[in-house]
mmCIF file of N, CA and C in Angstrom:
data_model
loop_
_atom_site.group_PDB
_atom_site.id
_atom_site.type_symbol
_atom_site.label_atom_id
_atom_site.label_comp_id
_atom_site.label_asym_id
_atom_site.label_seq_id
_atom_site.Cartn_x
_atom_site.Cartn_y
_atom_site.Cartn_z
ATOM 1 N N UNK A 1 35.433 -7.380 -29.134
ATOM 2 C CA UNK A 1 34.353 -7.467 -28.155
ATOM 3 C C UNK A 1 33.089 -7.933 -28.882
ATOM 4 N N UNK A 2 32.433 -8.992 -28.107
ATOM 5 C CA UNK A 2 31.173 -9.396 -28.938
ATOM 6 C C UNK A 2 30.339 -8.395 -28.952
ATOM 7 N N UNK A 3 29.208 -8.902 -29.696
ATOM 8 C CA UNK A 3 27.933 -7.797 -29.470
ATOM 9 C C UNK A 3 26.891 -8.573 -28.130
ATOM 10 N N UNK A 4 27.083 -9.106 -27.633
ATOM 11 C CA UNK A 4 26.259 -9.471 -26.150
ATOM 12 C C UNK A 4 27.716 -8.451 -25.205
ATOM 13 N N UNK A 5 28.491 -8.606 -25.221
ATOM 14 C CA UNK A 5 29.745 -7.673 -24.316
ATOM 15 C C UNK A 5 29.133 -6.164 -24.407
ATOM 16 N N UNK A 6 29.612 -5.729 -25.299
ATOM 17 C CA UNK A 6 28.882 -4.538 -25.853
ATOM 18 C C UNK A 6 27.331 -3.779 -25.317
ATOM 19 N N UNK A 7 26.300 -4.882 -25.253
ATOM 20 C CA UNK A 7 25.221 -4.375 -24.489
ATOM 21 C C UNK A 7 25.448 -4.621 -23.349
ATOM 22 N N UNK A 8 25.842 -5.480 -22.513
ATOM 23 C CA UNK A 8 25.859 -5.173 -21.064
ATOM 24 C C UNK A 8 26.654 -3.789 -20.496
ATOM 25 N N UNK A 9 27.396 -3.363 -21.375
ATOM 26 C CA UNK A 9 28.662 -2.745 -21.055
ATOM 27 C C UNK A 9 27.631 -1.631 -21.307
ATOM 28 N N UNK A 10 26.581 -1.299 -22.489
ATOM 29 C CA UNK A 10 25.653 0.096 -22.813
ATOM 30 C C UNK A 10 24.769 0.037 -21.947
ATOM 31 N N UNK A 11 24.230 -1.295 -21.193
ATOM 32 C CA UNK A 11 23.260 -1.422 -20.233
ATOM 33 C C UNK A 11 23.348 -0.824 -18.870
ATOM 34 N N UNK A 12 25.320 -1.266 -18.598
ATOM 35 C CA UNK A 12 25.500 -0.991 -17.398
ATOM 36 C C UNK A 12 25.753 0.692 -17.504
ATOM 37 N N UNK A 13 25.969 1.207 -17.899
ATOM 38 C CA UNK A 13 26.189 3.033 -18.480
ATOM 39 C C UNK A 13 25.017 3.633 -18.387
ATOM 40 N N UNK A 14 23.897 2.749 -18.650
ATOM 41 C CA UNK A 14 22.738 3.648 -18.218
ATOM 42 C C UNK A 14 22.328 3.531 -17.380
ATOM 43 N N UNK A 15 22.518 2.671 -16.626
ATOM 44 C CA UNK A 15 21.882 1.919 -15.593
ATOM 45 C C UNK A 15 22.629 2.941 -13.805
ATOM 46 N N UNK A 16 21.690 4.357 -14.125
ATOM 47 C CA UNK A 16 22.019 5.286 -12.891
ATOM 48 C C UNK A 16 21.028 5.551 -11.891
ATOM 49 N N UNK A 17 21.740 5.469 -10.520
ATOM 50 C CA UNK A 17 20.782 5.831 -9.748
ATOM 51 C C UNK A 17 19.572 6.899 -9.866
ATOM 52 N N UNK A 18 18.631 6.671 -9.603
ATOM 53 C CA UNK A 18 17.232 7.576 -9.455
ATOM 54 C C UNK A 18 16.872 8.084 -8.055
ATOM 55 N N UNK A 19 15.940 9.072 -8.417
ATOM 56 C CA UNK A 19 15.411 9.819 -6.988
ATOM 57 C C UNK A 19 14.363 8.974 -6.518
ATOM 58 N N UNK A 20 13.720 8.653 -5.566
ATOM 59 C CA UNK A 20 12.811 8.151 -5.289
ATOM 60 C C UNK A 20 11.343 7.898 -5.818
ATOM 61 N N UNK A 21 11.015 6.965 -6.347
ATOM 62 C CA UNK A 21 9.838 6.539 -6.482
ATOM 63 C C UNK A 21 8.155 6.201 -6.243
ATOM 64 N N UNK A 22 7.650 7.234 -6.079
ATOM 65 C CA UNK A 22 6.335 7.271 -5.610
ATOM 66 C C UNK A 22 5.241 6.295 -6.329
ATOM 67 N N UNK A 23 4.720 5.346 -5.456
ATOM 68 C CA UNK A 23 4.352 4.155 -5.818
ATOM 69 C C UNK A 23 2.756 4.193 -5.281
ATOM 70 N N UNK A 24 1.649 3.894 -5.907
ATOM 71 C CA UNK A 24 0.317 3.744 -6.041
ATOM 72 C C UNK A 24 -0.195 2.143 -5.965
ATOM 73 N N UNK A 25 0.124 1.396 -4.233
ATOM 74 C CA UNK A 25 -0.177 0.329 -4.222
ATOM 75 C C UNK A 25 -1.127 -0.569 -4.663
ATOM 76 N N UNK A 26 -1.749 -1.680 -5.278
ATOM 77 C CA UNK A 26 -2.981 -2.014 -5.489
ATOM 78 C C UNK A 26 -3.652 -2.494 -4.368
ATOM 79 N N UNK A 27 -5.047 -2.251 -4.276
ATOM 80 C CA UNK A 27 -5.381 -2.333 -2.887
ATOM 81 C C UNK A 27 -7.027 -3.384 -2.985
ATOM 82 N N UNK A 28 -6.990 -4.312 -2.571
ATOM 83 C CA UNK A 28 -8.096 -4.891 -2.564
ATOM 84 C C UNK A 28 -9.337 -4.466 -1.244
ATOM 85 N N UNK A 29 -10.489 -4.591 -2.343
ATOM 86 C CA UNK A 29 -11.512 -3.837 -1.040
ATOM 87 C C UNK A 29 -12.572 -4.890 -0.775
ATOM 88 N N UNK A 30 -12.833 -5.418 0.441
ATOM 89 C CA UNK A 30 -13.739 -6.084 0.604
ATOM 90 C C UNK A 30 -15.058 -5.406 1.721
ATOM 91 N N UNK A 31 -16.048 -5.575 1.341
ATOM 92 C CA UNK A 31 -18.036 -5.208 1.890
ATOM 93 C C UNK A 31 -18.680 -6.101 2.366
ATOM 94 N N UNK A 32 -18.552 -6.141 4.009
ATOM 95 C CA UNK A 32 -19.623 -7.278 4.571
ATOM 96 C C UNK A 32 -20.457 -6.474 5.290
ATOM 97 N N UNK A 33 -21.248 -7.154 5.959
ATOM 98 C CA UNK A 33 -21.932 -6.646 6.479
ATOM 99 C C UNK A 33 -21.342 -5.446 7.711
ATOM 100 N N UNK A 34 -20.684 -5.916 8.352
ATOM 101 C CA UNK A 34 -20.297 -4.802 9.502
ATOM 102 C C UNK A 34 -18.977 -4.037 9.226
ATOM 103 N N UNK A 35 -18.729 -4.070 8.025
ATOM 104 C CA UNK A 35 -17.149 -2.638 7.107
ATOM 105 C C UNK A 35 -16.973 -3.266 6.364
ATOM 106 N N UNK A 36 -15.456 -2.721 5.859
ATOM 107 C CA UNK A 36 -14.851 -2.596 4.930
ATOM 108 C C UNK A 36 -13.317 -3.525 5.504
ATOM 109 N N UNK A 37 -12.627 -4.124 4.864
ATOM 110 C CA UNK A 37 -11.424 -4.276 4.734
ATOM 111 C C UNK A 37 -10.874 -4.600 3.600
ATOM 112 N N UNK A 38 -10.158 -3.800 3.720
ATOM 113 C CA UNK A 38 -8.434 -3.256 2.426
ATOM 114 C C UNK A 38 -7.079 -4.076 2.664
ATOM 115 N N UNK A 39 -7.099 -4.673 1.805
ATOM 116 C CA UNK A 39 -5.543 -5.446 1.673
ATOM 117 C C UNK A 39 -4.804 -4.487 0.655
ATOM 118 N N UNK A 40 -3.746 -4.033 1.430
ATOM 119 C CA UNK A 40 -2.823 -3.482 -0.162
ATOM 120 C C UNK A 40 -1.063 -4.151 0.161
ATOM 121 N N UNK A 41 -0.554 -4.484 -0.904
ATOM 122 C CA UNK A 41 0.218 -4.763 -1.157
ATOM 123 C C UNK A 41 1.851 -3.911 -1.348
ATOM 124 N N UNK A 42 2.310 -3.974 -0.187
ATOM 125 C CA UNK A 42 3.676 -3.055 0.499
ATOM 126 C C UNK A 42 4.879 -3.438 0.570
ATOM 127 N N UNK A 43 5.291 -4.537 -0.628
ATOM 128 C CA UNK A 43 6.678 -5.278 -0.533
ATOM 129 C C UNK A 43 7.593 -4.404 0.050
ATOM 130 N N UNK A 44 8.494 -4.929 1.032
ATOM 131 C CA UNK A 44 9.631 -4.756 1.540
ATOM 132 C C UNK A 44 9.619 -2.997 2.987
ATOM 133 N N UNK A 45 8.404 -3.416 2.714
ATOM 134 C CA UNK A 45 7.942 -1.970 4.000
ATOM 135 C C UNK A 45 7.749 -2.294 5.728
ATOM 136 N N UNK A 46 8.677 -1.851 6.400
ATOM 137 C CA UNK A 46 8.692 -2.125 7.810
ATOM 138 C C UNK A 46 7.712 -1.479 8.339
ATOM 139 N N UNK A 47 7.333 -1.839 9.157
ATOM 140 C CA UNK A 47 6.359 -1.365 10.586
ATOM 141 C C UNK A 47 6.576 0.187 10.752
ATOM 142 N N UNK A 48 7.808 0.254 11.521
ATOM 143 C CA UNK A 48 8.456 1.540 11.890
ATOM 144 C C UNK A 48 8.376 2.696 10.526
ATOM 145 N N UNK A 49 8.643 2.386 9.534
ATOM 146 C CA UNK A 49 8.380 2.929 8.103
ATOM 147 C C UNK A 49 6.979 3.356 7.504
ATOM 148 N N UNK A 50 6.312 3.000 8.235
ATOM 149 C CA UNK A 50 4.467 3.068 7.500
ATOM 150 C C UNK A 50 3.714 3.985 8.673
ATOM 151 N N UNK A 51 2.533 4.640 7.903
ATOM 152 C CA UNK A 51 1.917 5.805 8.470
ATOM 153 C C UNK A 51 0.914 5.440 7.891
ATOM 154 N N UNK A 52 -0.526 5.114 8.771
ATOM 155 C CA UNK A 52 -1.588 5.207 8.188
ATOM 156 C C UNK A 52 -2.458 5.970 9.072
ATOM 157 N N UNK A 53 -2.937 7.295 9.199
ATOM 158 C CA UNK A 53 -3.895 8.275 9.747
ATOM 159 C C UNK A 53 -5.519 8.507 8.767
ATOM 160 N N UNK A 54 -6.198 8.903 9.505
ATOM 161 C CA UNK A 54 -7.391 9.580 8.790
ATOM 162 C C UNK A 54 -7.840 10.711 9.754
ATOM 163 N N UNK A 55 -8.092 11.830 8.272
ATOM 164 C CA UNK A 55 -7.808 13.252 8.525
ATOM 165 C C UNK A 55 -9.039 13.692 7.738
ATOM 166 N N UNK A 56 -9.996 14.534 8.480
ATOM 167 C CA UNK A 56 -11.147 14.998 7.856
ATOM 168 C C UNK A 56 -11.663 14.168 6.898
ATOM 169 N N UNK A 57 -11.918 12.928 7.371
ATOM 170 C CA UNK A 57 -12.768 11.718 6.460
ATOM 171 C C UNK A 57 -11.865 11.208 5.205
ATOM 172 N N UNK A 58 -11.051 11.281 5.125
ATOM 173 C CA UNK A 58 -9.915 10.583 4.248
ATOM 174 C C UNK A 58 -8.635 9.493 5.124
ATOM 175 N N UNK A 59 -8.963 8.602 4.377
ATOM 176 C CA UNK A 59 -7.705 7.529 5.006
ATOM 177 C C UNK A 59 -6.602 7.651 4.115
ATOM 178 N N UNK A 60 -5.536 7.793 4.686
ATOM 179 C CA UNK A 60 -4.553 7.876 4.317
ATOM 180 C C UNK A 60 -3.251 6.636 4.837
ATOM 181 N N UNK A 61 -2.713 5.920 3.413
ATOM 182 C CA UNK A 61 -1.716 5.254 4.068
ATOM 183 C C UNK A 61 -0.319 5.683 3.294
ATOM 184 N N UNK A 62 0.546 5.899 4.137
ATOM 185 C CA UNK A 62 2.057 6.145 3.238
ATOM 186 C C UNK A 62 3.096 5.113 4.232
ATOM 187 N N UNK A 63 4.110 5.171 3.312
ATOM 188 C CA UNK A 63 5.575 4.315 3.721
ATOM 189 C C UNK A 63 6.847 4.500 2.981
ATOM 190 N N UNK A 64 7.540 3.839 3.204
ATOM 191 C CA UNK A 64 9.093 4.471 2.488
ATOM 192 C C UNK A 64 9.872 2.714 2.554
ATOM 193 N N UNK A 65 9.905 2.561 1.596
ATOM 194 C CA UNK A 65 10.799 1.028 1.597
ATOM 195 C C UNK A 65 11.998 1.642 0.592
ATOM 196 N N UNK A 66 13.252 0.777 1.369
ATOM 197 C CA UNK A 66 14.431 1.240 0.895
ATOM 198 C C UNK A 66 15.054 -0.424 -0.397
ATOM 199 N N UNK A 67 15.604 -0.543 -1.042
ATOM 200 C CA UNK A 67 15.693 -1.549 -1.696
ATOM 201 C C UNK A 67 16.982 -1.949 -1.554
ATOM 202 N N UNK A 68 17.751 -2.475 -1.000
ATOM 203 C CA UNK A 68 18.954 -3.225 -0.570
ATOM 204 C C UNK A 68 19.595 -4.120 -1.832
ATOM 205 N N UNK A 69 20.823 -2.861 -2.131
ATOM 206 C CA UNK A 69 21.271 -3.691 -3.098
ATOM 207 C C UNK A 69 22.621 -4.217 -2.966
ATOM 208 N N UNK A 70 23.278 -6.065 -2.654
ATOM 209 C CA UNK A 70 24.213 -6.111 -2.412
ATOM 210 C C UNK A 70 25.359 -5.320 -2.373
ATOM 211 N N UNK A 71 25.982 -5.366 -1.870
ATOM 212 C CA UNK A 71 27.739 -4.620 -2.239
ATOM 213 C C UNK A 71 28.274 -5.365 -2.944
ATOM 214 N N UNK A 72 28.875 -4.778 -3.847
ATOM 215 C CA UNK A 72 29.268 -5.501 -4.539
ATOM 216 C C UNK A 72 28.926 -5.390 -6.113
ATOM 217 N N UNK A 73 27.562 -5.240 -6.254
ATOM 218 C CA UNK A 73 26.558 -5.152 -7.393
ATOM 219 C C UNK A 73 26.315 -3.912 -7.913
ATOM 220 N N UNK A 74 25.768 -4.221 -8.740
ATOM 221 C CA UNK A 74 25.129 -3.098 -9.426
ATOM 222 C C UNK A 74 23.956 -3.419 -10.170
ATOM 223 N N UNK A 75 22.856 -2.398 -10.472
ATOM 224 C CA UNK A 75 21.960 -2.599 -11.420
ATOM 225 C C UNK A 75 22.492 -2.645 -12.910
ATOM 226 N N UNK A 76 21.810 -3.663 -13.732
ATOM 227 C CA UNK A 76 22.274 -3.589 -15.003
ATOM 228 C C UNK A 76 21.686 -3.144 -16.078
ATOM 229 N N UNK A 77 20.413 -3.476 -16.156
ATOM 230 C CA UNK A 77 19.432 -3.508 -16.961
ATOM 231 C C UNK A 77 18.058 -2.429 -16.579
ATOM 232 N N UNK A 78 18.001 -2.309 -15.676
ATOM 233 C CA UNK A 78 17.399 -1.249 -14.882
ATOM 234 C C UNK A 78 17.579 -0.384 -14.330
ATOM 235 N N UNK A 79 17.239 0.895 -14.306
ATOM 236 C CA UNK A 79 17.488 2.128 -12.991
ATOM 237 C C UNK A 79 16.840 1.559 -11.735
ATOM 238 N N UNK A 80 17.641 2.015 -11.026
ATOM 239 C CA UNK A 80 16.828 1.397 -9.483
ATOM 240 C C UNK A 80 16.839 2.325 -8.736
ATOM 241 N N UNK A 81 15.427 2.976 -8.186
ATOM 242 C CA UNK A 81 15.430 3.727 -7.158
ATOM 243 C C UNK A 81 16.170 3.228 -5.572
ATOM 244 N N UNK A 82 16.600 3.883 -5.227
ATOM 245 C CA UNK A 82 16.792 3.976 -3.988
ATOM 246 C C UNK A 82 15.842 3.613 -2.514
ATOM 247 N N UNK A 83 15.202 4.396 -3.010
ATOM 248 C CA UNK A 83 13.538 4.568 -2.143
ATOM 249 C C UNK A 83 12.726 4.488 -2.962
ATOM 250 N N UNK A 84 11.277 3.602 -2.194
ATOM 251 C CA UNK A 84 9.883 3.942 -2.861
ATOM 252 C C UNK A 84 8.959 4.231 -1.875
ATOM 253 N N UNK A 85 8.248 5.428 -2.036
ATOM 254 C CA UNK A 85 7.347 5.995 -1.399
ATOM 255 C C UNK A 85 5.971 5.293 -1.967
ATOM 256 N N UNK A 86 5.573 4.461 -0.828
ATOM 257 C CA UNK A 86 4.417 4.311 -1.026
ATOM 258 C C UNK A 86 2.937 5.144 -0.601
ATOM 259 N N UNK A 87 2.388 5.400 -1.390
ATOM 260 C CA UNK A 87 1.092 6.402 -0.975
ATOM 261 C C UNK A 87 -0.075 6.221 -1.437
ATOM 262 N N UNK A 88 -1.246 6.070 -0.806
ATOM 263 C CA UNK A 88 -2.310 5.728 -1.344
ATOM 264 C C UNK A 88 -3.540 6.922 -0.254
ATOM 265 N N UNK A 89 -4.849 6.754 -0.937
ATOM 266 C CA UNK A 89 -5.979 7.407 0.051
ATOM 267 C C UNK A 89 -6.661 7.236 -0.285
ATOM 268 N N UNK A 90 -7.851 7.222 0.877
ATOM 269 C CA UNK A 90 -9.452 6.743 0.553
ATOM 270 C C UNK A 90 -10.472 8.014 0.912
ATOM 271 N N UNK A 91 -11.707 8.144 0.453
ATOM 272 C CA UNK A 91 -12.227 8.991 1.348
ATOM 273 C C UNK A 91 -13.708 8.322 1.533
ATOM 274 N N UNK A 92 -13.622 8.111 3.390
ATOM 275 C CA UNK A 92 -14.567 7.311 4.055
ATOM 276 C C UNK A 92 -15.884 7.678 3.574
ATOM 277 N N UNK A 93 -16.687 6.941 3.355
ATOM 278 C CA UNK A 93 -18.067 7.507 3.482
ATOM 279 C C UNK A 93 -19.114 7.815 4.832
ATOM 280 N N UNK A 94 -19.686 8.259 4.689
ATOM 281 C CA UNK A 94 -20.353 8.677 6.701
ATOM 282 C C UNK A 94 -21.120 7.444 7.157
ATOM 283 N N UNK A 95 -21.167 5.982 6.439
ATOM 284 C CA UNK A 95 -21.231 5.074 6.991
ATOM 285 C C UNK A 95 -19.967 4.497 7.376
ATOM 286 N N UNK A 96 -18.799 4.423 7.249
ATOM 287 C CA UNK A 96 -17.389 4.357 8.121
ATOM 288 C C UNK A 96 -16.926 4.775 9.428
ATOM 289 N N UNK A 97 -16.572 3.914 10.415
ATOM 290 C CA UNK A 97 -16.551 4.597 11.719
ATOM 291 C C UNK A 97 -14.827 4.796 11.433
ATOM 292 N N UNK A 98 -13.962 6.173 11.064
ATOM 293 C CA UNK A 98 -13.003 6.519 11.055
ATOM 294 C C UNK A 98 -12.439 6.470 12.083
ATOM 295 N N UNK A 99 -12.886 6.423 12.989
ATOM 296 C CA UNK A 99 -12.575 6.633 14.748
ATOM 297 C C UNK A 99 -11.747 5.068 15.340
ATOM 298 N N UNK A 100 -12.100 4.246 14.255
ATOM 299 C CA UNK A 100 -12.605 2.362 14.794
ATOM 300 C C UNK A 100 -11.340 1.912 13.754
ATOM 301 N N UNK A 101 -10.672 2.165 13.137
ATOM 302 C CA UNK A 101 -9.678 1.583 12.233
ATOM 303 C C UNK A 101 -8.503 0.756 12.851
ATOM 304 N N UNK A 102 -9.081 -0.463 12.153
ATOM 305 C CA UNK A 102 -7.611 -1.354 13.103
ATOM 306 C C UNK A 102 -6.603 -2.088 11.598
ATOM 307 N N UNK A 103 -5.203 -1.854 12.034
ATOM 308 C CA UNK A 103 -4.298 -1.567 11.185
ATOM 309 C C UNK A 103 -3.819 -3.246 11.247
ATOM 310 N N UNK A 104 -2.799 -3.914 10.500
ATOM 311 C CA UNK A 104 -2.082 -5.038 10.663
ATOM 312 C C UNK A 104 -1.254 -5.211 9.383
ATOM 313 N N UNK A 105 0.275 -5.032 9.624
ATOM 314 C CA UNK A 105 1.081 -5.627 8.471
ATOM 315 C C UNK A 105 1.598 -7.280 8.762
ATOM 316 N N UNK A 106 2.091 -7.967 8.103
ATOM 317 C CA UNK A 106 2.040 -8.990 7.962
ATOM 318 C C UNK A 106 2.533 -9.879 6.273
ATOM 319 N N UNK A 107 3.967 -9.946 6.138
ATOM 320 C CA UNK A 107 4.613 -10.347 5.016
ATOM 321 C C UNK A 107 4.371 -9.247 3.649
ATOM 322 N N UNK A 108 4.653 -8.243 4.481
ATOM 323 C CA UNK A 108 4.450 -6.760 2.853
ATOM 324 C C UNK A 108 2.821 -6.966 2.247
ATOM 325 N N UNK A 109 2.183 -7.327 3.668
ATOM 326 C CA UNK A 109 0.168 -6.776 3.617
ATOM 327 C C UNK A 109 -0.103 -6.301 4.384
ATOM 328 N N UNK A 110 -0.733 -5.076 3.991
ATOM 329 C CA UNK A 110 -1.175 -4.162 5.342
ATOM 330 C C UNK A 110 -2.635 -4.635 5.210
ATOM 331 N N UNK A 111 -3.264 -4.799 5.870
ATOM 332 C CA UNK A 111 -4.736 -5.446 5.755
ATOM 333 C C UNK A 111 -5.326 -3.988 7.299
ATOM 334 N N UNK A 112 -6.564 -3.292 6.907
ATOM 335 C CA UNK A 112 -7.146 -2.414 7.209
ATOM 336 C C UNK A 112 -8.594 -2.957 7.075
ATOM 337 N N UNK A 113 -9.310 -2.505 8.666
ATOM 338 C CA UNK A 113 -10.712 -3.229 8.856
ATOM 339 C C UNK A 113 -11.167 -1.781 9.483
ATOM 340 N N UNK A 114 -12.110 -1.439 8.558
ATOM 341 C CA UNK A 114 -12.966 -0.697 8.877
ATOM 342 C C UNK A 114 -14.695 -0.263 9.102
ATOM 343 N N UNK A 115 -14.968 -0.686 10.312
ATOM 344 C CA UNK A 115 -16.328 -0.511 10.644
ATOM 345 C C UNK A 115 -17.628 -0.068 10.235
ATOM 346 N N UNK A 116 -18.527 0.074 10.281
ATOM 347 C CA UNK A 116 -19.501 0.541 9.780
ATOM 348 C C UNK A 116 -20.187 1.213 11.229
ATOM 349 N N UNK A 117 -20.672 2.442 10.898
ATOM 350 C CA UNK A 117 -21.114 3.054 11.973
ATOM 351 C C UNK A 117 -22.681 2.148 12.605
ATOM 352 N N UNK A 118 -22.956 2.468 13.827
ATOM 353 C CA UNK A 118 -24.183 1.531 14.371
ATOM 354 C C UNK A 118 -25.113 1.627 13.561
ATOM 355 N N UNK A 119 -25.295 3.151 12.925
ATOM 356 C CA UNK A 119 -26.533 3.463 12.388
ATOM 357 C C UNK A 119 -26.683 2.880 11.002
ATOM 358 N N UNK A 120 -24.947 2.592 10.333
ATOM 359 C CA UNK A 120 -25.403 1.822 8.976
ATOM 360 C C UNK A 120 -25.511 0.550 8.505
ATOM 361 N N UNK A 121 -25.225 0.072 9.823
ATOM 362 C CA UNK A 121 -25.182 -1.768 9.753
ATOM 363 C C UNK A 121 -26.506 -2.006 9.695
ATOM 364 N N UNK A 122 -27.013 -2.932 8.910
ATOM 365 C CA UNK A 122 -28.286 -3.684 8.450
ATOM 366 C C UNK A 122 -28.669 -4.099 9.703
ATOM 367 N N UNK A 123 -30.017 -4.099 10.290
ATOM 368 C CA UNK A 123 -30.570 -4.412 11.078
ATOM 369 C C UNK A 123 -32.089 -5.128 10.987
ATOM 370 N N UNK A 124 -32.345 -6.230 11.756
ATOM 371 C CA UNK A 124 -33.350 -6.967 10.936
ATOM 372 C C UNK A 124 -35.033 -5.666 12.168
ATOM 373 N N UNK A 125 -35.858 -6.494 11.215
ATOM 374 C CA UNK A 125 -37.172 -5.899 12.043
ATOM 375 C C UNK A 125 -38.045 -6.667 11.736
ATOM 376 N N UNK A 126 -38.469 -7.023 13.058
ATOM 377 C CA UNK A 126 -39.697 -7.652 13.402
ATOM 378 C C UNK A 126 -41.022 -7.342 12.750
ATOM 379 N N UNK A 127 -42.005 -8.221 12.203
ATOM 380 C CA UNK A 127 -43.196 -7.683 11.342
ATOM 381 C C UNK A 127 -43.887 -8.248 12.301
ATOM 382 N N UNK A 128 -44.917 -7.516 13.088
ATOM 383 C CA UNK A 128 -45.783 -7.940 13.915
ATOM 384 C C UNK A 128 -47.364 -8.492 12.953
ATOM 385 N N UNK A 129 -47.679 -9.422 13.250
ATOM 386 C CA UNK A 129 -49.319 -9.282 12.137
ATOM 387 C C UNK A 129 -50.079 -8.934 13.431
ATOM 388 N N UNK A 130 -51.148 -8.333 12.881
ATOM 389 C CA UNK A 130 -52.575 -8.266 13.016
ATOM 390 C C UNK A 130 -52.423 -7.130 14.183
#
């Protein structure tokens, strides 16, 4: 047996299922004038699968993506979870209208737009002279 035979053969021996994976998405934050919106990145996460609530001024998003591995196959070189729990949280500031959160997935992006309350949006003012 060669020595390339040999490591696939030690590769595939280790290579055992795992418990699920709790995953800390990266989440991009963007500041305009009237909120906030959050892109985070949710490969392979369905609609039906994702939970995003806010609970006493914290946003919260979680999900569960399952990883589909042919029949047939096996992992070789890697352990492969089963599941990955995705989980992330924010905590709004009291210029955030928590109430106003509009959600949208779209190719494994959840993109989150969140408001700014009336009172913290920039507002111009008139300088009267004289």
């Amino acid at each position: 047996m060669s020595e390339k035979q040999e490591l696939i053969i030690s590769k595939r021996e280790e290579a055992k299922p795992v418990p699920a994976t709790v995953v800390r998405p990266p989440v991009d934050v963007v500041e305009d004038e009237s909120g906030l919106t959050l892109s985070a990145d949710l490969p392979g996460l369905a609609k039906d699968r994702l939970q995003v609530r806010v609970d006493s001024g914290t946003l919260m998003v979680e999900g569960e993506a399952s990883l589909d591995i042919p029949t047939g196959t096996e992992p070789v070189y890697a352990e492969v979870p089963p599941l990955f729990v995705y989980r992330r949280s924010f905590t709004l500031s009291r210029e955030l209208d928590g109430t106003k959160v509009d959600a949208s997935l779209k190719d494994g992006v959840l993109t989150l737009r969140i408001p700014k309350t009336e009172a913290a949006k920039p507002r111009r003012i008139d300088v009267k002279v004289g």
